[in-house]
Short mmCIF file of C-alpha atoms (C1' of nucleotides) in Angstrom, two decimals:
data_model
loop_
_atom_site.label_atom_id
_atom_site.label_comp_id
_atom_site.label_asym_id
_atom_site.label_seq_id
_atom_site.Cartn_x
_atom_site.Cartn_y
_atom_site.Cartn_z
CA MET A 152 60.23 -20.14 14.68
CA LYS A 153 56.70 -19.69 13.97
CA THR A 154 55.50 -16.20 12.93
CA ARG A 155 53.10 -16.26 16.12
CA ASP A 156 56.15 -16.69 18.25
CA LYS A 157 58.52 -14.12 16.23
CA ILE A 158 55.53 -11.49 17.04
CA LEU A 159 55.54 -12.25 20.60
CA LEU A 160 59.17 -12.39 20.56
CA SER A 161 59.30 -8.69 18.50
CA SER A 162 56.93 -7.07 20.42
CA LEU A 163 58.37 -7.89 23.78
CA GLU A 164 61.72 -6.50 22.66
CA LEU A 165 60.40 -3.42 21.55
CA PHE A 166 57.73 -2.95 24.15
CA ASN A 167 61.05 -3.11 26.22
CA GLU A 168 63.07 -0.73 24.58
CA ARG A 169 60.91 1.73 23.63
CA GLY A 170 57.78 1.56 26.08
CA GLU A 171 54.56 -0.25 24.86
CA ARG A 172 53.19 3.66 24.12
CA ASN A 173 55.74 4.27 21.80
CA VAL A 174 55.11 0.86 19.91
CA THR A 175 52.46 0.16 17.25
CA THR A 176 51.49 -2.92 15.78
CA ASN A 177 52.51 -1.41 12.65
CA HIS A 178 56.11 -1.01 14.11
CA ILE A 179 56.24 -4.33 14.98
CA ALA A 180 55.13 -5.77 11.69
CA ALA A 181 58.09 -3.26 10.37
CA HIS A 182 60.29 -5.06 13.01
CA LEU A 183 59.68 -8.11 11.36
CA ALA A 184 59.51 -7.31 7.78
CA ILE A 185 56.12 -8.78 7.85
CA SER A 186 52.65 -7.54 6.85
CA PRO A 187 50.08 -6.00 9.63
CA GLY A 188 47.36 -8.44 7.87
CA ASN A 189 49.99 -10.92 8.65
CA LEU A 190 50.33 -9.71 12.29
CA TYR A 191 46.30 -9.34 12.49
CA TYR A 192 45.91 -12.91 11.22
CA HIS A 193 47.84 -14.00 14.02
CA PHE A 194 46.32 -12.02 16.87
CA ARG A 195 42.60 -9.99 17.11
CA ASN A 196 44.57 -6.68 18.40
CA LYS A 197 47.34 -5.52 20.54
CA SER A 198 45.99 -6.16 23.65
CA ASP A 199 46.15 -10.03 22.81
CA ILE A 200 49.75 -9.30 21.95
CA ILE A 201 49.98 -7.69 25.32
CA TYR A 202 48.06 -10.43 27.10
CA GLU A 203 49.95 -13.28 26.19
CA ILE A 204 53.09 -11.85 26.79
CA PHE A 205 51.78 -11.45 30.13
CA LEU A 206 50.96 -15.07 30.87
CA GLU A 207 54.64 -15.90 29.94
CA TYR A 208 55.70 -13.28 32.12
CA GLU A 209 53.35 -14.50 34.87
CA LYS A 210 54.40 -18.42 34.34
CA LEU A 211 58.15 -17.45 35.08
CA VAL A 212 57.71 -15.57 38.06
CA ASP A 213 55.51 -18.49 39.16
CA PHE A 214 58.44 -20.93 38.59
CA TYR A 215 60.57 -18.59 40.15
CA LEU A 216 58.19 -18.03 43.51
CA ASP A 217 57.30 -21.71 43.65
CA ILE A 218 58.45 -22.46 47.75
CA PRO A 219 59.24 -25.79 48.31
CA GLU A 220 57.65 -27.00 51.44
CA ASP A 221 59.36 -30.10 52.26
CA ARG A 222 62.84 -28.98 53.55
CA ALA A 223 64.07 -25.54 55.70
CA MET A 224 64.97 -22.25 53.65
CA THR A 225 68.40 -20.97 53.16
CA LEU A 226 70.01 -18.21 52.85
CA ASP A 227 70.84 -19.08 49.01
CA ASP A 228 67.30 -19.54 48.23
CA MET A 229 66.83 -16.13 49.54
CA THR A 230 69.13 -14.69 47.38
CA PHE A 231 67.90 -16.90 44.06
CA TYR A 232 64.15 -15.49 44.73
CA LEU A 233 65.53 -11.89 44.90
CA GLU A 234 67.94 -12.58 41.83
CA SER A 235 64.91 -14.31 39.94
CA VAL A 236 62.55 -11.84 40.67
CA PHE A 237 64.48 -8.91 39.50
CA ASP A 238 65.83 -11.43 36.40
CA GLY A 239 62.31 -11.79 35.50
CA LEU A 240 61.31 -7.65 36.10
CA TRP A 241 64.00 -6.99 33.66
CA SER A 242 62.82 -9.37 30.58
CA TYR A 243 59.23 -8.11 30.67
CA ARG A 244 60.15 -4.71 31.74
CA PHE A 245 57.83 -2.72 30.05
CA PHE A 246 55.34 -4.05 31.21
CA HIS A 247 55.04 -2.00 35.04
CA ARG A 248 55.63 1.12 32.85
CA ASP A 249 52.43 1.15 31.62
CA LEU A 250 50.54 -1.28 33.70
CA GLU A 251 47.42 1.25 34.59
CA TYR A 252 46.44 1.81 30.79
CA LEU A 253 47.32 -1.67 30.61
CA LEU A 254 44.83 -3.07 32.90
CA ASP A 255 42.14 -0.08 32.09
CA GLY A 256 42.22 -1.98 28.54
CA ASP A 257 41.56 -5.23 29.23
CA GLN A 258 39.29 -6.86 31.86
CA ARG A 259 40.64 -10.55 31.58
CA LEU A 260 44.34 -9.00 32.01
CA ARG A 261 43.00 -6.82 35.13
CA GLN A 262 41.51 -10.04 36.79
CA ASP A 263 44.67 -11.82 36.29
CA TYR A 264 47.17 -9.18 36.95
CA ARG A 265 45.17 -8.95 40.28
CA GLU A 266 45.16 -12.58 41.20
CA PHE A 267 49.20 -12.59 40.45
CA THR A 268 49.90 -9.84 42.80
CA ASN A 269 47.84 -11.72 45.40
CA ARG A 270 49.86 -14.62 44.57
CA CYS A 271 53.32 -12.85 44.75
CA LEU A 272 52.48 -11.41 47.84
CA ALA A 273 51.30 -14.73 49.67
CA SER A 274 54.89 -15.90 48.12
CA ILE A 275 56.67 -13.41 49.87
CA SER A 276 55.19 -13.66 52.98
CA ARG A 277 55.24 -17.67 53.18
CA ILE A 278 59.30 -16.57 52.52
CA PHE A 279 59.31 -14.56 55.41
CA GLU A 280 57.67 -17.37 57.42
CA LYS A 281 60.18 -19.89 56.39
CA LEU A 282 62.96 -17.84 56.71
CA ALA A 283 61.67 -17.29 60.56
CA ASP A 284 61.17 -21.00 60.83
CA ALA A 285 65.22 -21.60 59.60
CA GLY A 286 65.97 -18.76 62.20
CA ILE A 287 67.30 -16.28 59.78
CA ILE A 288 64.95 -13.36 60.87
CA GLU A 289 62.75 -12.98 63.57
CA PRO A 290 59.10 -14.34 63.12
CA GLN A 291 56.21 -12.07 63.09
CA GLU A 292 52.84 -11.36 63.47
CA ASP A 293 50.33 -12.26 60.86
CA ASP A 294 49.63 -8.58 60.24
CA LEU A 295 52.81 -7.38 60.19
CA ARG A 296 54.26 -9.77 57.94
CA ALA A 297 51.65 -9.18 55.67
CA ALA A 298 52.25 -5.44 55.59
CA MET A 299 56.14 -5.90 55.32
CA SER A 300 55.21 -8.24 52.21
CA LEU A 301 53.30 -5.57 50.51
CA ASN A 302 56.30 -3.14 51.21
CA VAL A 303 58.23 -5.82 49.77
CA TRP A 304 56.40 -6.41 46.64
CA LEU A 305 56.03 -2.41 46.34
CA VAL A 306 59.95 -1.64 46.23
CA ILE A 307 60.32 -4.41 43.96
CA THR A 308 57.92 -3.71 41.38
CA ASN A 309 58.87 0.04 41.51
CA TRP A 310 62.47 0.37 41.85
CA MET A 311 63.18 0.29 38.02
CA ALA A 312 60.71 2.87 37.58
CA PHE A 313 62.80 4.72 40.26
CA LEU A 314 65.52 4.20 38.76
CA LYS A 315 64.47 5.36 35.24
CA THR A 316 63.09 8.64 36.57
CA ALA A 317 65.64 9.58 39.22
CA HIS A 318 68.25 9.10 36.60
CA ALA A 319 70.38 11.87 34.96
CA ALA A 320 69.36 13.95 31.71
CA GLU A 321 69.58 11.44 29.19
CA GLU A 322 66.44 10.54 27.57
CA SER A 323 65.95 7.29 27.39
CA ALA A 324 67.51 6.31 31.00
CA CYS A 325 69.81 3.62 30.03
CA LEU A 326 69.75 0.76 32.57
CA THR A 327 71.54 -2.20 33.22
CA LEU A 328 70.49 -5.27 35.00
CA THR A 329 73.18 -4.64 37.32
CA GLU A 330 71.71 -1.44 38.11
CA LEU A 331 68.20 -2.78 38.16
CA LYS A 332 69.58 -5.43 40.68
CA GLN A 333 70.62 -3.03 43.25
CA GLY A 334 67.22 -2.89 44.25
CA ILE A 335 67.96 -5.96 46.25
CA TYR A 336 70.07 -3.79 48.32
CA GLN A 337 66.84 -1.84 48.83
CA VAL A 338 65.17 -4.83 49.70
CA LEU A 339 67.06 -6.31 52.23
CA THR A 340 67.22 -2.68 53.65
CA LEU A 341 63.83 -3.98 55.25
CA GLU A 342 65.10 -6.92 56.12
CA ILE A 343 67.65 -5.82 58.67
CA PRO A 344 65.75 -5.16 61.84
CA TYR A 345 64.53 -8.62 61.55
CA LEU A 346 67.49 -10.33 61.18
CA THR A 347 68.46 -12.81 63.76
CA PRO A 348 72.03 -12.36 65.63
CA ALA A 349 73.47 -15.30 64.12
CA TYR A 350 72.74 -14.46 60.26
CA ARG A 351 72.96 -10.49 60.87
CA ASP A 352 76.54 -10.73 59.56
CA GLN A 353 75.97 -12.80 56.94
CA VAL A 354 72.84 -11.16 55.36
CA MET A 355 74.81 -7.55 56.08
CA ALA A 356 77.25 -8.75 53.78
CA LEU A 357 75.18 -10.03 50.84
CA ARG A 358 73.70 -7.04 50.79
CA GLU A 359 76.89 -5.31 50.53
CA LYS A 360 77.27 -6.87 47.24
CA TYR A 361 74.57 -4.80 45.74
CA ARG A 362 75.04 -1.35 47.25
CA PRO A 363 75.08 1.32 44.55
CA SER A 364 78.41 2.18 43.08
CA LEU A 365 77.94 5.80 42.90
CA PRO A 366 75.04 7.04 45.02
CA GLU A 367 73.62 9.67 42.38
CA ILE A 368 76.61 10.47 40.26
CA ASN A 369 76.18 8.62 36.88
CA LEU A 370 75.98 11.41 34.70
CA ALA A 371 76.53 9.55 31.47
CA SER A 372 79.82 8.52 31.89
CA GLU A 373 80.34 5.14 31.43
CA ASN A 374 76.91 4.36 30.99
CA ALA A 375 76.79 6.44 27.46
CA ALA A 376 78.69 3.33 26.08
CA SER A 377 76.90 0.42 26.80
CA CYS A 378 73.50 2.46 25.90
CA LYS A 379 71.91 1.55 22.77
CA MET B 46 39.08 33.38 36.17
CA LYS B 47 41.86 33.43 33.22
CA THR B 48 41.34 31.04 30.19
CA ARG B 49 45.01 29.92 31.32
CA ASP B 50 44.17 28.91 34.75
CA LYS B 51 40.93 27.32 33.47
CA ILE B 52 42.93 25.17 31.01
CA LEU B 53 45.34 23.85 33.84
CA LEU B 54 42.61 23.33 36.33
CA SER B 55 40.87 21.51 33.51
CA SER B 56 43.69 19.61 32.01
CA LEU B 57 44.47 18.71 35.48
CA GLU B 58 40.97 17.42 36.45
CA LEU B 59 41.01 15.27 33.56
CA PHE B 60 44.23 13.94 33.72
CA ASN B 61 43.41 12.84 37.15
CA GLU B 62 40.04 11.17 36.17
CA ARG B 63 41.03 9.44 33.12
CA GLY B 64 44.75 9.41 32.73
CA GLU B 65 47.15 11.59 30.63
CA ARG B 66 47.19 9.36 27.95
CA ASN B 67 43.79 9.46 27.43
CA VAL B 68 43.20 13.02 27.41
CA THR B 69 43.95 15.36 24.12
CA THR B 70 44.50 18.66 23.88
CA ASN B 71 40.92 18.70 21.99
CA HIS B 72 39.22 17.09 24.89
CA ILE B 73 40.96 20.04 27.26
CA ALA B 74 39.28 22.60 24.62
CA ALA B 75 36.14 20.68 24.89
CA HIS B 76 35.66 20.37 28.18
CA LEU B 77 35.87 24.51 28.47
CA ALA B 78 33.70 25.06 25.58
CA ILE B 79 36.96 26.91 23.88
CA SER B 80 38.33 26.04 20.33
CA PRO B 81 41.62 24.41 19.89
CA GLY B 82 43.12 27.40 18.62
CA ASN B 83 42.41 29.50 21.75
CA LEU B 84 43.78 26.31 24.01
CA TYR B 85 47.23 26.87 21.58
CA TYR B 86 47.19 30.48 21.97
CA HIS B 87 47.83 29.86 25.81
CA PHE B 88 50.36 26.93 25.20
CA ARG B 89 52.46 25.98 22.75
CA ASN B 90 51.93 22.18 23.35
CA LYS B 91 50.66 19.54 25.65
CA SER B 92 54.06 19.14 27.29
CA ASP B 93 53.65 22.89 28.17
CA ILE B 94 50.54 22.57 30.00
CA ILE B 95 52.07 19.13 32.13
CA TYR B 96 54.98 21.41 33.03
CA GLU B 97 52.86 24.12 34.46
CA ILE B 98 50.93 21.52 36.40
CA PHE B 99 54.14 19.81 37.56
CA LEU B 100 55.32 23.36 38.85
CA GLU B 101 52.56 23.49 40.87
CA TYR B 102 53.00 20.23 41.98
CA GLU B 103 56.46 20.98 42.96
CA LYS B 104 55.72 23.76 44.73
CA LEU B 105 52.83 22.03 46.75
CA VAL B 106 54.87 19.41 47.72
CA ASP B 107 58.39 21.93 48.42
CA PHE B 108 55.59 23.53 50.70
CA TYR B 109 54.82 20.29 52.88
CA LEU B 110 57.89 19.12 52.92
CA ASP B 111 59.80 22.29 54.62
CA ILE B 112 61.34 21.21 57.42
CA PRO B 113 61.52 23.86 60.78
CA GLU B 114 65.11 23.69 61.64
CA ASP B 115 64.41 26.21 64.82
CA ARG B 116 62.47 23.54 67.33
CA ALA B 117 62.45 19.66 67.80
CA MET B 118 60.15 17.59 65.71
CA THR B 119 56.73 16.50 67.17
CA LEU B 120 54.74 13.19 66.39
CA ASP B 121 51.99 15.51 65.07
CA ASP B 122 55.05 17.05 62.61
CA MET B 123 55.15 13.19 60.82
CA THR B 124 51.54 13.00 60.75
CA PHE B 125 51.12 16.41 59.00
CA TYR B 126 54.15 15.28 56.44
CA LEU B 127 52.59 12.14 55.92
CA GLU B 128 48.94 13.81 55.63
CA SER B 129 49.96 16.27 53.40
CA VAL B 130 52.69 14.27 51.00
CA PHE B 131 49.35 11.77 50.46
CA ASP B 132 47.05 14.67 49.95
CA GLY B 133 49.48 16.09 47.35
CA LEU B 134 49.51 12.97 45.71
CA TRP B 135 45.67 12.63 45.62
CA SER B 136 45.60 15.93 43.75
CA TYR B 137 48.27 15.28 41.20
CA ARG B 138 47.61 11.60 40.90
CA PHE B 139 47.73 11.65 37.32
CA PHE B 140 51.82 12.43 37.67
CA HIS B 141 53.25 9.33 38.44
CA ARG B 142 50.95 7.05 36.43
CA ASP B 143 52.68 8.02 33.24
CA LEU B 144 55.45 9.31 34.86
CA GLU B 145 58.25 7.92 32.56
CA TYR B 146 56.58 8.71 29.18
CA LEU B 147 56.35 12.25 30.34
CA LEU B 148 59.82 12.72 31.69
CA ASP B 149 60.88 10.94 28.24
CA GLY B 150 59.15 13.45 26.10
CA ASP B 151 60.44 16.53 28.41
CA GLN B 152 63.95 17.15 29.26
CA ARG B 153 63.04 20.25 31.28
CA LEU B 154 60.68 18.15 32.94
CA ARG B 155 62.89 15.49 33.42
CA GLN B 156 65.53 17.63 35.15
CA ASP B 157 63.23 19.22 37.53
CA TYR B 158 61.54 15.85 38.53
CA ARG B 159 64.95 14.52 39.07
CA GLU B 160 65.55 17.48 41.41
CA PHE B 161 62.28 17.67 43.04
CA THR B 162 63.28 13.67 43.64
CA ASN B 163 66.40 14.35 45.31
CA ARG B 164 64.92 17.35 47.22
CA CYS B 165 62.47 14.65 48.89
CA LEU B 166 64.28 12.26 49.44
CA ALA B 167 66.64 14.99 51.37
CA SER B 168 63.35 15.76 53.41
CA ILE B 169 62.40 12.67 54.04
CA SER B 170 65.80 11.98 55.59
CA ARG B 171 66.13 14.96 57.30
CA ILE B 172 62.36 13.75 59.00
CA PHE B 173 64.26 10.91 60.29
CA GLU B 174 67.09 12.49 61.30
CA LYS B 175 64.75 14.94 63.57
CA LEU B 176 62.60 12.07 64.63
CA ALA B 177 65.68 10.64 66.28
CA ASP B 178 66.80 13.89 67.62
CA ALA B 179 63.23 13.69 69.33
CA GLY B 180 63.83 10.51 70.64
CA ILE B 181 60.73 9.15 68.52
CA ILE B 182 63.02 7.16 66.87
CA GLU B 183 66.70 5.35 67.21
CA PRO B 184 69.28 7.32 65.29
CA GLN B 185 70.74 5.40 62.15
CA GLU B 186 74.07 5.51 60.06
CA ASP B 187 73.61 7.96 57.32
CA ASP B 188 73.75 5.08 54.99
CA LEU B 189 70.97 3.18 56.65
CA ARG B 190 68.87 6.55 56.64
CA ALA B 191 69.37 6.98 53.23
CA ALA B 192 68.09 3.54 52.09
CA MET B 193 65.23 3.95 54.83
CA SER B 194 64.41 7.28 53.01
CA LEU B 195 64.44 5.58 49.48
CA ASN B 196 62.44 2.57 50.44
CA VAL B 197 59.67 5.16 52.29
CA TRP B 198 59.79 7.33 48.88
CA LEU B 199 59.17 4.31 46.83
CA VAL B 200 56.30 3.21 49.16
CA ILE B 201 54.50 6.39 49.30
CA THR B 202 54.82 7.36 44.91
CA ASN B 203 53.40 4.23 44.47
CA TRP B 204 51.13 2.95 46.67
CA MET B 205 48.39 4.58 44.54
CA ALA B 206 49.42 2.53 41.32
CA PHE B 207 49.16 -0.92 43.50
CA LEU B 208 45.92 -0.01 44.72
CA LYS B 209 44.54 1.14 41.10
CA THR B 210 45.86 -2.24 39.83
CA ALA B 211 45.39 -4.55 42.97
CA HIS B 212 41.54 -3.70 42.83
CA ALA B 213 38.79 -5.48 41.78
CA ALA B 214 37.47 -6.10 38.44
CA GLU B 215 35.77 -2.50 37.71
CA GLU B 216 37.60 -0.76 34.62
CA SER B 217 38.66 2.39 36.26
CA ALA B 218 39.40 1.35 39.54
CA CYS B 219 37.35 3.87 41.96
CA LEU B 220 39.86 5.25 44.72
CA THR B 221 38.88 7.76 47.41
CA LEU B 222 41.59 9.49 49.57
CA THR B 223 40.85 7.42 52.64
CA GLU B 224 41.93 4.37 50.29
CA LEU B 225 44.86 6.43 49.34
CA LYS B 226 45.61 7.20 52.83
CA GLN B 227 46.15 3.38 54.06
CA GLY B 228 49.55 4.14 52.17
CA ILE B 229 50.04 5.82 55.58
CA TYR B 230 49.71 2.35 57.47
CA GLN B 231 52.80 1.32 55.26
CA VAL B 232 55.01 3.63 55.64
CA LEU B 233 54.60 3.53 59.44
CA THR B 234 55.49 -0.07 59.01
CA LEU B 235 58.14 0.42 57.50
CA GLU B 236 59.50 2.59 60.94
CA ILE B 237 57.87 0.24 63.42
CA PRO B 238 61.51 -1.27 64.00
CA TYR B 239 63.18 1.64 64.69
CA LEU B 240 60.81 3.13 67.29
CA THR B 241 61.77 4.01 70.87
CA PRO B 242 60.32 2.10 73.67
CA ALA B 243 58.92 5.69 74.65
CA TYR B 244 57.09 6.29 71.61
CA ARG B 245 56.42 2.70 70.24
CA ASP B 246 52.86 2.56 71.55
CA GLN B 247 51.60 6.04 70.43
CA VAL B 248 53.06 5.84 67.04
CA MET B 249 51.47 2.09 67.08
CA ALA B 250 48.25 3.38 67.81
CA LEU B 251 48.70 6.61 65.07
CA ARG B 252 49.24 3.45 62.47
CA GLU B 253 46.24 1.80 63.88
CA LYS B 254 43.98 5.01 62.46
CA TYR B 255 45.42 4.01 58.84
CA ARG B 256 44.67 0.47 58.89
CA PRO B 257 42.38 -1.08 55.90
CA SER B 258 39.11 -2.01 57.07
CA LEU B 259 38.59 -5.10 54.47
CA PRO B 260 41.68 -6.50 53.17
CA GLU B 261 41.25 -7.37 49.95
CA ILE B 262 37.44 -7.46 49.64
CA ASN B 263 36.38 -4.31 47.79
CA LEU B 264 34.22 -5.72 45.62
CA ALA B 265 32.38 -2.85 44.03
CA SER B 266 29.84 -2.86 46.99
CA GLU B 267 30.13 0.69 48.83
CA ASN B 268 32.29 2.04 46.30
CA ALA B 269 30.31 1.34 43.15
CA ALA B 270 28.27 4.60 44.26
CA SER B 271 30.93 6.97 45.19
CA CYS B 272 32.55 6.16 41.99
CA LYS B 273 32.28 8.88 39.17
"C1'" DG C 195 46.19 -34.53 -8.68
"C1'" DT C 196 42.52 -32.01 -5.87
"C1'" DA C 197 40.42 -29.91 -2.39
"C1'" DT C 198 40.93 -27.63 1.73
"C1'" DT C 199 43.20 -25.01 5.10
"C1'" DA C 200 46.76 -22.02 7.05
"C1'" DT C 201 49.33 -18.16 6.37
"C1'" DT C 202 50.99 -14.21 4.08
"C1'" DA C 203 51.12 -9.30 1.30
"C1'" DG C 204 49.93 -4.96 0.58
"C1'" DA C 205 46.76 -1.62 -0.43
"C1'" DG C 206 43.25 0.74 1.84
"C1'" DT C 207 39.92 2.79 5.88
"C1'" DA C 208 38.06 5.18 9.47
"C1'" DT C 209 39.21 7.47 13.15
"C1'" DA C 210 42.18 10.18 15.85
"C1'" DT C 211 45.64 13.43 17.40
"C1'" DA C 212 48.52 17.33 18.09
"C1'" DC C 213 49.02 21.46 16.28
"C1'" DT C 214 48.33 25.93 12.43
"C1'" DC C 215 46.12 29.45 10.15
"C1'" DT C 216 43.16 32.81 9.38
"C1'" DA C 217 39.90 35.96 10.14
"C1'" DG C 218 37.96 37.65 13.44
"C1'" DT C 219 36.22 40.21 18.45
"C1'" DG C 220 35.96 43.24 22.15
"C1'" DA C 221 38.02 46.56 25.87
"C1'" DG C 222 40.89 49.58 26.28
"C1'" DT C 223 43.48 54.30 24.66
"C1'" DC C 224 44.43 58.45 22.46
"C1'" DG D 30 37.23 57.44 15.80
"C1'" DA D 31 41.56 55.41 14.79
"C1'" DC D 32 44.54 51.84 16.72
"C1'" DT D 33 46.57 48.63 19.39
"C1'" DC D 34 46.70 44.48 21.49
"C1'" DA D 35 45.10 40.38 24.35
"C1'" DC D 36 42.40 37.05 23.22
"C1'" DT D 37 38.57 33.61 20.53
"C1'" DA D 38 36.61 31.18 17.14
"C1'" DG D 39 36.51 27.37 13.97
"C1'" DA D 40 37.93 25.21 9.60
"C1'" DG D 41 41.83 22.32 8.52
"C1'" DT D 42 46.54 19.76 7.91
"C1'" DA D 43 49.57 16.31 8.16
"C1'" DT D 44 50.75 12.29 10.35
"C1'" DA D 45 49.54 8.16 12.94
"C1'" DT D 46 47.23 4.35 14.49
"C1'" DA D 47 44.73 0.48 15.03
"C1'" DC D 48 42.44 -2.59 12.05
"C1'" DT D 49 40.14 -4.81 7.46
"C1'" DC D 50 39.60 -6.79 3.26
"C1'" DT D 51 40.87 -8.97 -0.96
"C1'" DA D 52 43.80 -12.09 -3.34
"C1'" DA D 53 46.96 -14.86 -3.23
"C1'" DT D 54 50.27 -18.41 -2.37
"C1'" DA D 55 52.14 -22.59 0.44
"C1'" DA D 56 51.29 -26.40 3.15
"C1'" DT D 57 48.87 -30.71 4.21
"C1'" DA D 58 45.18 -34.32 3.47
"C1'" DC D 59 42.85 -37.12 0.75
#
DNA sequence: GTATTATTAGAGTATATACTCTAGTGAGTC
DNA sequence: GACTCACTAGAGTATATACTCTAATAATAC
């Protein structure tokens, strides 16, 4: 594997693990056992690394949220979208954590991220539209659908931050992908009132699968072990 | 005014304006035209300053979210809660921005914040309950109410981050309290399906008042002037 | 082979950051 | 006037951080 790619990979790993703020270029170089000079041969600066990682993230989510227009949407499609988006969020979880700071320091990233957000919102809205076409949810006015999509986006992108901050007193809140996916429970909660009678039971059963196991009592018991 | 209080005030101001990450203790001292030594006479470290600011924030929100149990809830009450919470969020807006990092660095804060979140969630849930008692929304099962409350919390606490990141290409996204309060529109969107026929029109009218003026086209026009 | 280019090491630098230490100052007390 | 004590100044420090520079080595082209 090329040094350049190794740098991107290690950076992502370290960022996710410790947070971008706590990872310096020297840390990244040390982690790869290369010199800082080498790192700076491949990237002009830290922002550049982050920007390239963002491009990967963007590509992944765009791929996941590509809506097929040649057929009706199924419940399985919806499940796939939700699972995939949370997978993406997990793989690049450092990103939303320090988002504001990152955007402040890189105009390119700010612009791109803004367009990315708009594409995601449009996709979510389109999914709602097609779910209505498929008779899974009741059709809604454009306005309401837009506002709902935005709420879905807010819940999705901030679910992890909530988990991390609401978690018990362990310093580096230790999260699992499973816990993260309980965000799906929250997203489906938003849809409940709009479900058609025909699909209501099915969706409620699906939602049940993501229900948090123990509401708030994760006090360092089973987690402690799986924590790195 | 005591030096200690001036430090807290200036810190909050600078944190809100530039973000905690971009404000050093030296900046704070310089801004007040006092020496770093003086600052450190009053506070052991930066975390201490942040913790004290959090206590203020906590007190404010706890005060706002105190639910009177001796009378029925009105629509005005709900408006007051929403307005107040967003006011609080605005006054201490730096806090949610770097939340994860701040909690990672201070166990006390982590613990307190966790309890704070739980209190807020309980209050939101209680508000829903009393809105149902008052016939404004349909009563809901405990489970659903809890999940809804959590969604409300997610939307409220992350609305500002969304605005800042979704905003146009100006570096320090310039936000106004008015824009922030459009978050109320989003929160009320969550309630729509649960409104009783008797109150539906009233709440929809209220919601309309917070509707974003121009969906996405705030490109540095009127804002540029009011921006610092 | 020789020339060119891509890649790497590693010491070094300018700046910043959080925080410390010493030496006071000034207002009140007896 | 001597003493106390809350408060303040300001220089200083250890460490970190992002990044640069030079020189060397490996890879490739001709």
